Short mmCIF file of C-alpha atoms in Angstrom, two decimals:
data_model
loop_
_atom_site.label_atom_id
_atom_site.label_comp_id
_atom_site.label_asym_id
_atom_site.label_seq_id
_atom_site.Cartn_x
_atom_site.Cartn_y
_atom_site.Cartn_z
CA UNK O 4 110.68 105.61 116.77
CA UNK O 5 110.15 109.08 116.47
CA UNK O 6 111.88 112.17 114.22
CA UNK O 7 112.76 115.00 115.76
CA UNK O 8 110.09 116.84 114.56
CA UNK O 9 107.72 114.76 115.75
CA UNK O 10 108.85 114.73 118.89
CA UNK O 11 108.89 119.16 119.02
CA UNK O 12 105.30 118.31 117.85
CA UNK O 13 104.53 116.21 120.49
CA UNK O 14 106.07 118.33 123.04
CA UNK O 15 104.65 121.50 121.71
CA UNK O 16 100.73 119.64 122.08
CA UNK O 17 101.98 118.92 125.50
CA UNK O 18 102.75 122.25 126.13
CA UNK O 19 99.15 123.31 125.32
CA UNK O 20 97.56 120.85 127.39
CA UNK O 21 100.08 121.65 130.27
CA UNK O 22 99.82 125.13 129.87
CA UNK O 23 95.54 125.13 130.28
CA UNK O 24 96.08 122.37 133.40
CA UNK O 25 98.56 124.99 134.87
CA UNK O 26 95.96 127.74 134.51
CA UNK O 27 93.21 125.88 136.25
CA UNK O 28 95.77 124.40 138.99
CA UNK O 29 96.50 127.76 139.47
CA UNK O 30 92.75 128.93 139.73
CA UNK O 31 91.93 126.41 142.44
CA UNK O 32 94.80 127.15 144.61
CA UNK O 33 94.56 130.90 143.65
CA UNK O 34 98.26 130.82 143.97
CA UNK O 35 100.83 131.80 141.22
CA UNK O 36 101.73 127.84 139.15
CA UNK O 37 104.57 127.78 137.02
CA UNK O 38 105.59 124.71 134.71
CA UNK O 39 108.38 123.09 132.93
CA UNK O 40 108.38 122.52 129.22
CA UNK O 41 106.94 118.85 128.72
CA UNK O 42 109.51 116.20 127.51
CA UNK O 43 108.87 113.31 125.63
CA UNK O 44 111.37 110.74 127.01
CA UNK O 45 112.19 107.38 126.13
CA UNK O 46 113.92 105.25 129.00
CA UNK O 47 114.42 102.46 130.77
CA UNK O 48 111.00 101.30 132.85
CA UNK O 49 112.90 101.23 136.03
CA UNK O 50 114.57 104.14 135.55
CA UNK O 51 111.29 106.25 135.61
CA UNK O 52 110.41 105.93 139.44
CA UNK O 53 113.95 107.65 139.82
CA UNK O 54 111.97 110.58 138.38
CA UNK O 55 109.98 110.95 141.62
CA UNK O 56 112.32 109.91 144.05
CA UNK O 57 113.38 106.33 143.57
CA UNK O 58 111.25 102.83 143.11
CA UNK O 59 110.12 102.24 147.35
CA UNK O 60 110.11 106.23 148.56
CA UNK O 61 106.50 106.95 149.39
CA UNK O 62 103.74 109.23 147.05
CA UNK O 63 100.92 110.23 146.41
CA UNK O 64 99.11 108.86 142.43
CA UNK O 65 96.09 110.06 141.37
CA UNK O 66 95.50 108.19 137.99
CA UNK O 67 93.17 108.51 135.06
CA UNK O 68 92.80 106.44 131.93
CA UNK O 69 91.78 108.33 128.84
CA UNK O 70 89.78 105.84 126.15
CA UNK O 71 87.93 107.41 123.05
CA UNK O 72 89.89 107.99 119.65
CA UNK O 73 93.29 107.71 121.72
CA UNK O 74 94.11 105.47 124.82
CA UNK O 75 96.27 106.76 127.33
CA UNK O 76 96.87 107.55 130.90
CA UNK O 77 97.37 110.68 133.00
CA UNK O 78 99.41 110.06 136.48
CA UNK O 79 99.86 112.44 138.90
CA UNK O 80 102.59 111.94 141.48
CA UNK O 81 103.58 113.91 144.74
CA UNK O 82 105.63 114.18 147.60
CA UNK O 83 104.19 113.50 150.86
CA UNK O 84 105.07 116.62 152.44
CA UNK O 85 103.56 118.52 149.05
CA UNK O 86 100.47 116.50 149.57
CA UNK O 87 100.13 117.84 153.11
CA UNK O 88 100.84 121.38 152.22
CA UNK O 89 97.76 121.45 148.68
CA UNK O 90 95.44 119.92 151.39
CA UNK O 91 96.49 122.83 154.04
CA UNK O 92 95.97 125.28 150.97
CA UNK O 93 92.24 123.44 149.85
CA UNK O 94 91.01 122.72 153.26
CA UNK O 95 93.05 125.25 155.49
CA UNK O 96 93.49 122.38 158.12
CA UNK O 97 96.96 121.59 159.02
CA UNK O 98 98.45 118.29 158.48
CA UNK O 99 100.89 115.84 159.61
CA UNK O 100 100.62 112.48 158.52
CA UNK O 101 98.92 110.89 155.42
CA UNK O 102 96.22 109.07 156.85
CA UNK O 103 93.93 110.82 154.74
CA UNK O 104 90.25 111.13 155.64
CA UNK O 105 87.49 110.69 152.64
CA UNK O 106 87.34 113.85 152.40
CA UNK O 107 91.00 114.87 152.08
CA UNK O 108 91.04 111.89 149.52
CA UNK O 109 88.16 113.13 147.65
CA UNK O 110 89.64 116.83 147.49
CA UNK O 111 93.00 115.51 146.20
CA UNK O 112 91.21 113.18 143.46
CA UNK O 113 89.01 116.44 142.39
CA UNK O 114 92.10 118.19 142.37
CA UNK O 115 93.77 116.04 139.91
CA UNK O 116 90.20 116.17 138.17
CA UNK O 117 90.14 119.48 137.89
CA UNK O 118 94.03 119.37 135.77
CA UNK O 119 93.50 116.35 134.24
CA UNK O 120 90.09 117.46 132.64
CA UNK O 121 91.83 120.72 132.25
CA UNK O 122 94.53 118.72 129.96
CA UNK O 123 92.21 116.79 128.25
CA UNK O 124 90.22 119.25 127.41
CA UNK O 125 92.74 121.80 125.57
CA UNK O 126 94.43 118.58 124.02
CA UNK O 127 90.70 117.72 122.52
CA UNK O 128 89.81 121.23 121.28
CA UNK O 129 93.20 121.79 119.42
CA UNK O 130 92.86 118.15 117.91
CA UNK O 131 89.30 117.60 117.59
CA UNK O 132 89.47 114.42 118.68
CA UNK O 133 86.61 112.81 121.33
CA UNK O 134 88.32 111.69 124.48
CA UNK O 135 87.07 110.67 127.87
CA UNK O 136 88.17 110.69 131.19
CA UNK O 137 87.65 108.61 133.65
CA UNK O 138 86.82 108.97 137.45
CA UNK O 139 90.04 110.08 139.28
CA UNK O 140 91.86 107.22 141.72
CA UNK O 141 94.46 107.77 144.09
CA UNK O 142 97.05 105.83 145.61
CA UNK O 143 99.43 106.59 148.33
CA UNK O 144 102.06 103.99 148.07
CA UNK O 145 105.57 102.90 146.52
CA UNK O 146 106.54 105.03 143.25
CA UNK O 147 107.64 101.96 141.50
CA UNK O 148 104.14 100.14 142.24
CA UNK O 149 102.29 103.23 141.42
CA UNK O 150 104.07 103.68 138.05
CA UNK O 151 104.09 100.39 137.44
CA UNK O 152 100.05 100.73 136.59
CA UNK O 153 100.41 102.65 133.18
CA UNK O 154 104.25 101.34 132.20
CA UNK O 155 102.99 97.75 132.04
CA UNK O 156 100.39 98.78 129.69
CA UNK O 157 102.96 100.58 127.80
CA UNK O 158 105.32 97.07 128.05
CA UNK O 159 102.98 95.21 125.82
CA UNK O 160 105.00 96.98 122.54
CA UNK O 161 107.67 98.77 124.36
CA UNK O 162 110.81 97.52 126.06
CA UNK O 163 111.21 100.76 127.11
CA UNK O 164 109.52 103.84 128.87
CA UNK O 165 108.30 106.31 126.46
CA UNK O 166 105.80 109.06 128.50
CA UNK O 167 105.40 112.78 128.30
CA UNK O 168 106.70 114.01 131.30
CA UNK O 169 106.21 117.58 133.08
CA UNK O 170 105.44 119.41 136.68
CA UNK O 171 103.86 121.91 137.91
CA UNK O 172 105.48 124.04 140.77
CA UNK O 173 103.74 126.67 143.35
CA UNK O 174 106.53 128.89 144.71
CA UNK O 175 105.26 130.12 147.54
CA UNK O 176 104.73 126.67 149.21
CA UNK O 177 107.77 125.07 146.99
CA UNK O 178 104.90 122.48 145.83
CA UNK O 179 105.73 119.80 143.24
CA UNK O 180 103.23 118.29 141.07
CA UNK O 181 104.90 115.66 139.06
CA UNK O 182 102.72 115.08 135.61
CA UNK O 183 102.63 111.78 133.37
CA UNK O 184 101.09 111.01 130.32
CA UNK O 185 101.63 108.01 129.49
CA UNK O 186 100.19 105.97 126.09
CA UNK O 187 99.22 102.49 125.89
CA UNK O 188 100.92 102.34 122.71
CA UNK O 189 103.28 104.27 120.33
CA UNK O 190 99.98 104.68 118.10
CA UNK O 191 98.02 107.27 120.18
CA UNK O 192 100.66 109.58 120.15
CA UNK O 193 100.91 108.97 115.85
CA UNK O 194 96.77 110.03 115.53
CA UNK O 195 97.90 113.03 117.77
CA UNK O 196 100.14 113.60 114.88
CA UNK O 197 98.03 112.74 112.24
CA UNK O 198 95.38 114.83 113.53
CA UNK O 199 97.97 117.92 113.42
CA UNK O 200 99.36 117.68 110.17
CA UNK O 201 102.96 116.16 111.05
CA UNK O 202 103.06 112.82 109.32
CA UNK O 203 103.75 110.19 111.42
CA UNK O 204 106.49 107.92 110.34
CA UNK O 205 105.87 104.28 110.46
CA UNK O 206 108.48 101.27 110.51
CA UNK O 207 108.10 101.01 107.03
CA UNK O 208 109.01 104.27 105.76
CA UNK O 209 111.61 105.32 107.88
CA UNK O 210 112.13 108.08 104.86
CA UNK O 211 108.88 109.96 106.13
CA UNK O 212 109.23 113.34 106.24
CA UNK O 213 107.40 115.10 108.87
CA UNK O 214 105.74 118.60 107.56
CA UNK O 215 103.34 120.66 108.90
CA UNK B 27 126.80 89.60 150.54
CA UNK B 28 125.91 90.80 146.99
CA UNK B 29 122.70 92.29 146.81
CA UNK B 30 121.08 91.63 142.94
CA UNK B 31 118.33 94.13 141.54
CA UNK B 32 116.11 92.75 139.55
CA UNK B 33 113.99 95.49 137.10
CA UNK B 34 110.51 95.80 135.46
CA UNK B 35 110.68 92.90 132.68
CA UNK B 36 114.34 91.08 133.86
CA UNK B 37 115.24 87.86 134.94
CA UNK B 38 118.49 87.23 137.21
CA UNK B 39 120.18 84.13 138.77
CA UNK B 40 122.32 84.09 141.65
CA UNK B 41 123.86 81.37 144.09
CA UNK B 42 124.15 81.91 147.82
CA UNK B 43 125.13 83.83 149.44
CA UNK B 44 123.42 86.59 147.12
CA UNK B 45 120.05 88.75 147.90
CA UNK B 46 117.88 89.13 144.62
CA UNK B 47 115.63 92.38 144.86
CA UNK B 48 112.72 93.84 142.94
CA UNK B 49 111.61 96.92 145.03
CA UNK B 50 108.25 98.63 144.48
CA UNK B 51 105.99 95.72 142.42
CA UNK B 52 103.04 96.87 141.82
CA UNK B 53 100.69 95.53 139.46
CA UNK B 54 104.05 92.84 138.43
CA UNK B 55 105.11 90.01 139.91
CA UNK B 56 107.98 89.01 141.26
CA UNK B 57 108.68 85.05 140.15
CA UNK B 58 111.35 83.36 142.61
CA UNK B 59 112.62 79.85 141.60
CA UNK B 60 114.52 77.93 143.85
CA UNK B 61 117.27 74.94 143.62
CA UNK B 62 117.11 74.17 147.70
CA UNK B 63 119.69 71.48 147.06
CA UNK B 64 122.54 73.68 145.69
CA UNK B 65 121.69 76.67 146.98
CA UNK B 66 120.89 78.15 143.34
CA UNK B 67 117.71 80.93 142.75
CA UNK B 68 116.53 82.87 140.44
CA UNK B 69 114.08 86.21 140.35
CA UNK B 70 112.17 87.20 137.44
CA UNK B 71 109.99 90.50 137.63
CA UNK B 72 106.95 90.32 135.44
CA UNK B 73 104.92 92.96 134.18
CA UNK B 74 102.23 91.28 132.11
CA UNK B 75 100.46 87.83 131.10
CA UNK B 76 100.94 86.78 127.92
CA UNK B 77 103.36 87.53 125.12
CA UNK B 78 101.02 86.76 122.17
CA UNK B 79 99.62 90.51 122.54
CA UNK B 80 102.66 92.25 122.12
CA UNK B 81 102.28 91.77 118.27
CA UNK B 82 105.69 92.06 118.16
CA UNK B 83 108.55 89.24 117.26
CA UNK B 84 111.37 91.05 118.76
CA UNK B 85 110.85 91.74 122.25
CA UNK B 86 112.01 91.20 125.71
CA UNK B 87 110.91 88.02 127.11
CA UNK B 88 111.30 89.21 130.58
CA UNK B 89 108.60 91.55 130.97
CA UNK B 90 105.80 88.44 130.08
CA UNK B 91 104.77 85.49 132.32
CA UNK B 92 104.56 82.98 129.84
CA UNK B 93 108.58 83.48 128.37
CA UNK B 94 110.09 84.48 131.34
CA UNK B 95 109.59 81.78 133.30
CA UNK B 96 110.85 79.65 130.72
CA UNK B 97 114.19 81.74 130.31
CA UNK B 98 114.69 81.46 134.27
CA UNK B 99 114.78 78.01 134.00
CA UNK B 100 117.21 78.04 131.04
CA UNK B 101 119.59 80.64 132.89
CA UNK B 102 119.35 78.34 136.24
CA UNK B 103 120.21 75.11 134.29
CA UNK B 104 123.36 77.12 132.85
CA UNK B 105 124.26 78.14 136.72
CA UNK B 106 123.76 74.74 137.41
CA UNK B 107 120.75 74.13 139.35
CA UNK B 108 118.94 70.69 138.80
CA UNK B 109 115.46 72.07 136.89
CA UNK B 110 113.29 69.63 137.95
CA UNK B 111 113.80 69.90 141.55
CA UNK B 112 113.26 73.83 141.58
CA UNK B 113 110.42 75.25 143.85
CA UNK B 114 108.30 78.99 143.10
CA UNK B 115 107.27 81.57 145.48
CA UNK B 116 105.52 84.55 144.19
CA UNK B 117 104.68 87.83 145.47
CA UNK B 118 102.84 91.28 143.74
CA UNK B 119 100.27 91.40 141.03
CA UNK B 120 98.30 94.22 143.22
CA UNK B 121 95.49 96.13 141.65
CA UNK B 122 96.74 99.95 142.62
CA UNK B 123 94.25 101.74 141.23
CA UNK B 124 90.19 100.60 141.45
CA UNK B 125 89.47 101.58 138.69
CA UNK B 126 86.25 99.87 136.73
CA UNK B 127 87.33 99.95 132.83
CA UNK B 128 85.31 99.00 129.76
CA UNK B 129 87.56 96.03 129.21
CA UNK B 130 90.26 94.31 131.67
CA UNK B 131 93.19 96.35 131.29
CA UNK B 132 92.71 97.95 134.90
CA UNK B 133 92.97 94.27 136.40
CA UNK B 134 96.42 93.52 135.21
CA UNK B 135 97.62 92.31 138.70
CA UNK B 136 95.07 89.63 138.86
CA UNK B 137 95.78 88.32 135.17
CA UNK B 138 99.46 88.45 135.99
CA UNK B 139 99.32 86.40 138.82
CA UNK B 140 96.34 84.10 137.03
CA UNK B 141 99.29 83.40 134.27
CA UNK B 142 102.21 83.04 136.67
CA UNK B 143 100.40 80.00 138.04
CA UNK B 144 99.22 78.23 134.91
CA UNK B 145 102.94 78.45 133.68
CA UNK B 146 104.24 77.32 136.57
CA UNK B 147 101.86 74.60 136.51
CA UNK B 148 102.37 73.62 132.94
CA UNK B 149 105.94 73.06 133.93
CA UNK B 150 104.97 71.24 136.67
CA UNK B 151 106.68 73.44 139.04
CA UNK B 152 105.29 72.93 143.01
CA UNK B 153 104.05 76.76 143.86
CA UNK B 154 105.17 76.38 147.77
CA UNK B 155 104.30 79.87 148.92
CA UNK B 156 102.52 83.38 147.77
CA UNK B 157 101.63 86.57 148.78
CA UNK B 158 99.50 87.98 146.25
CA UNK B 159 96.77 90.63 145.50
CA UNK B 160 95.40 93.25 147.28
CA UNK B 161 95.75 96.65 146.38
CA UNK B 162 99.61 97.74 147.73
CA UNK B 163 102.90 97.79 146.43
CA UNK B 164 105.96 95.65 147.77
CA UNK B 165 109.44 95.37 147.66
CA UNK B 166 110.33 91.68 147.52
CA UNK B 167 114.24 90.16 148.99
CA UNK B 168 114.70 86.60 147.76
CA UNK B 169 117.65 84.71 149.47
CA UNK B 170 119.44 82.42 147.69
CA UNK B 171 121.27 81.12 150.99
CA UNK B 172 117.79 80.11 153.14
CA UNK B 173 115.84 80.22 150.34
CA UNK B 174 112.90 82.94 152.24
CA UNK B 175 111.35 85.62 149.90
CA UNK B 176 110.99 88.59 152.39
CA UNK B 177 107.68 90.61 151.32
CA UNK B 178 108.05 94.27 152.51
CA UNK B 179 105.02 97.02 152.59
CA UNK B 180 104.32 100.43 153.50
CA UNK B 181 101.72 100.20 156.13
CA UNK B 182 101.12 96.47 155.27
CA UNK B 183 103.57 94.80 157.23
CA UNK B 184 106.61 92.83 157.10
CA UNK B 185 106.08 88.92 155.73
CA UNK B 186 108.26 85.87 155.07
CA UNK B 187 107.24 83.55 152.78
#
């Protein structure tokens, strides 16, 4: 597993690429976004729906996979009633109940595009790595079967969660935008150290010491 | 009546009167094996095909459909059921998110349920009922007194399998 430097590292590269998706969240909206400090945690798979309201309650995904020199995937989840209230702020149309039109899909999927690439992006320039994103999909179903997408690819080498978690909150509205990142394995996020400087300590050399 | 939960990548046993629950499967399946006789059943909530990718020798067997099925079987036969008479019904293994990848990771749903039924076939167990695909999440109730797996949905309905 990881050092604690590692994991400031990790967080702090999170930080940067949550920081630039903030900024452009907060451009489309043209509201005021404020965000949490990532975390990097490690838990139980089940115990990660209870992060957005338990396994069966009802949200809104909008998921990318990231291939190129890392694999990983970005998840978006949200509240129903927060889903209602970005729409009435994108399309000015009030809203009751989430039987979305294509349209209100397709502005919620470019919404998460427009954060995702945002993410991406930042995380690509400060590492120089070459990563892709794909087209955005959404999903407005159980949390549990939502997560369950990007935690099963993580379950091939884990027997645990281990995701970089934030969200992204407009006060005025008291919108939540819960954000995932979550690898396919524990290797992308050791080339996202490598390619910082902060050695990445294997199961072999559990002495590592990480240095920037 | 004891209600059982059953997470991402366990097993669990139960006899009746007992509920065994896996809420919110998505792209996992939900494995219920049945001893009809004695009332015995067993729920194991899969998240992916086939250990021999993990690349690892120390994992959970739960989480793959080729070892958990076979652990099921071992826990029923300690509870007591008679392993040769046991019966499967399976529910999940949706595709959430349609999403076309460069290789098959996106269709995990499909491969899960693809190796939940060659195991169960290998082992010569009869597959009596299924509710599988699609692209929504459910929360699956299997009861160890009647032996029904209740499939629950939002916006998809209620079914009993």
């Amino acid at each position: 597993m990881f050092k604690e430097i590692e994991l400031d590292a990790l967080k702090e590269i999170g930080n940067i690429g949550a920081g630039n998706a903030a900024t452009a969240l907060s451009m489309l909206l043209s509201k005021r976004v404020e965000m949490r400090i990532p975390e990097v945690k490690v838990l139980p798979f089940d115990e990660v729906s209870r992060l957005v309201g338990g396994p069966e309650n009802m949200v809104t995904g909008i998921f990318f996979r990231i291939e190129g020199e890392l694999a990983f995937n970005i998840l978006f989840i949200m509240q129903p009633a927060d889903t209602l209230n970005l729409l009435k702020i994108m399309l000015r149309q009030e809203k009751t109940e989430l039987d979305l039109t294509a349209l209100e899909e397709s502005a919620l999927k470019e919404m998460g595009n427009i954060i995702a690439s945002a993410f991406v992006a930042a995380l690509a320039d400060f590492t120089r790595l070459s990563l892709r994103v794909s087209v955005p999909c959404l999903a407005i179903d159980m949390a549990g079967a939502i997560l369950s997408v990007p935690l099963s690819l993580y379950g091939y080498i884990g027997d645990t969660a281990f995701l970089l978690e934030t969200e992204f909150e407009e006060g005025l509205d008291d919108i939540k935008v819960h954000f995932f990142l979550i690898p396919d394995d524990d290797n992308a996020f050791k080339v996202l150290l490598n390619t910082i400087g902060v050695r990445a300590s294997d199961g072999n050399n559990s002495s590592g010491d990480g240095r920037i | 009546m004891e209600i059982i939960r059953v997470g991402m990548g366990e097993y669990k046993t139960a006899k009746a009167p007992a509920l065994l629950v896996s809420f919110g499967l998505g792209s996992c399946v939900g494995v219920a094996l049945y001893d009809g006789a004695k009332k015995i059943g067993g729920l194991a909530h899969i998240m992916l095909p086939d250990s021999s990718l993990t690349g690892k020798r120390d994992f959970n067997p739960g989480k793959f459909a080729d070892t958990a099925i076979d652990y099921l079987i071992a826990e029923l036969r300690d509870k007591g059921a008679n392993t040769k008479k046991l019966v499967a019904k399976i529910a999940g293994g949706a595709q959430m998110f349609q999403l076309k990848s460069e290789n098959s990771v996106m269709m995990i749903g499909k491969r899960n349920v693809e190796a939940v039924r060659k195991k169960l076939n290998q082992l010569n167990i009869d597959l009596i009922a299924e509710d599988v695909e699609g692209n929504y999440g459910r929360t699956i109730e299997f009861c160890c007194e009647t032996g029904e797996l209740t499939v629950k949905t939002i916006g998809h309905g209620i079914k009993i399998l």
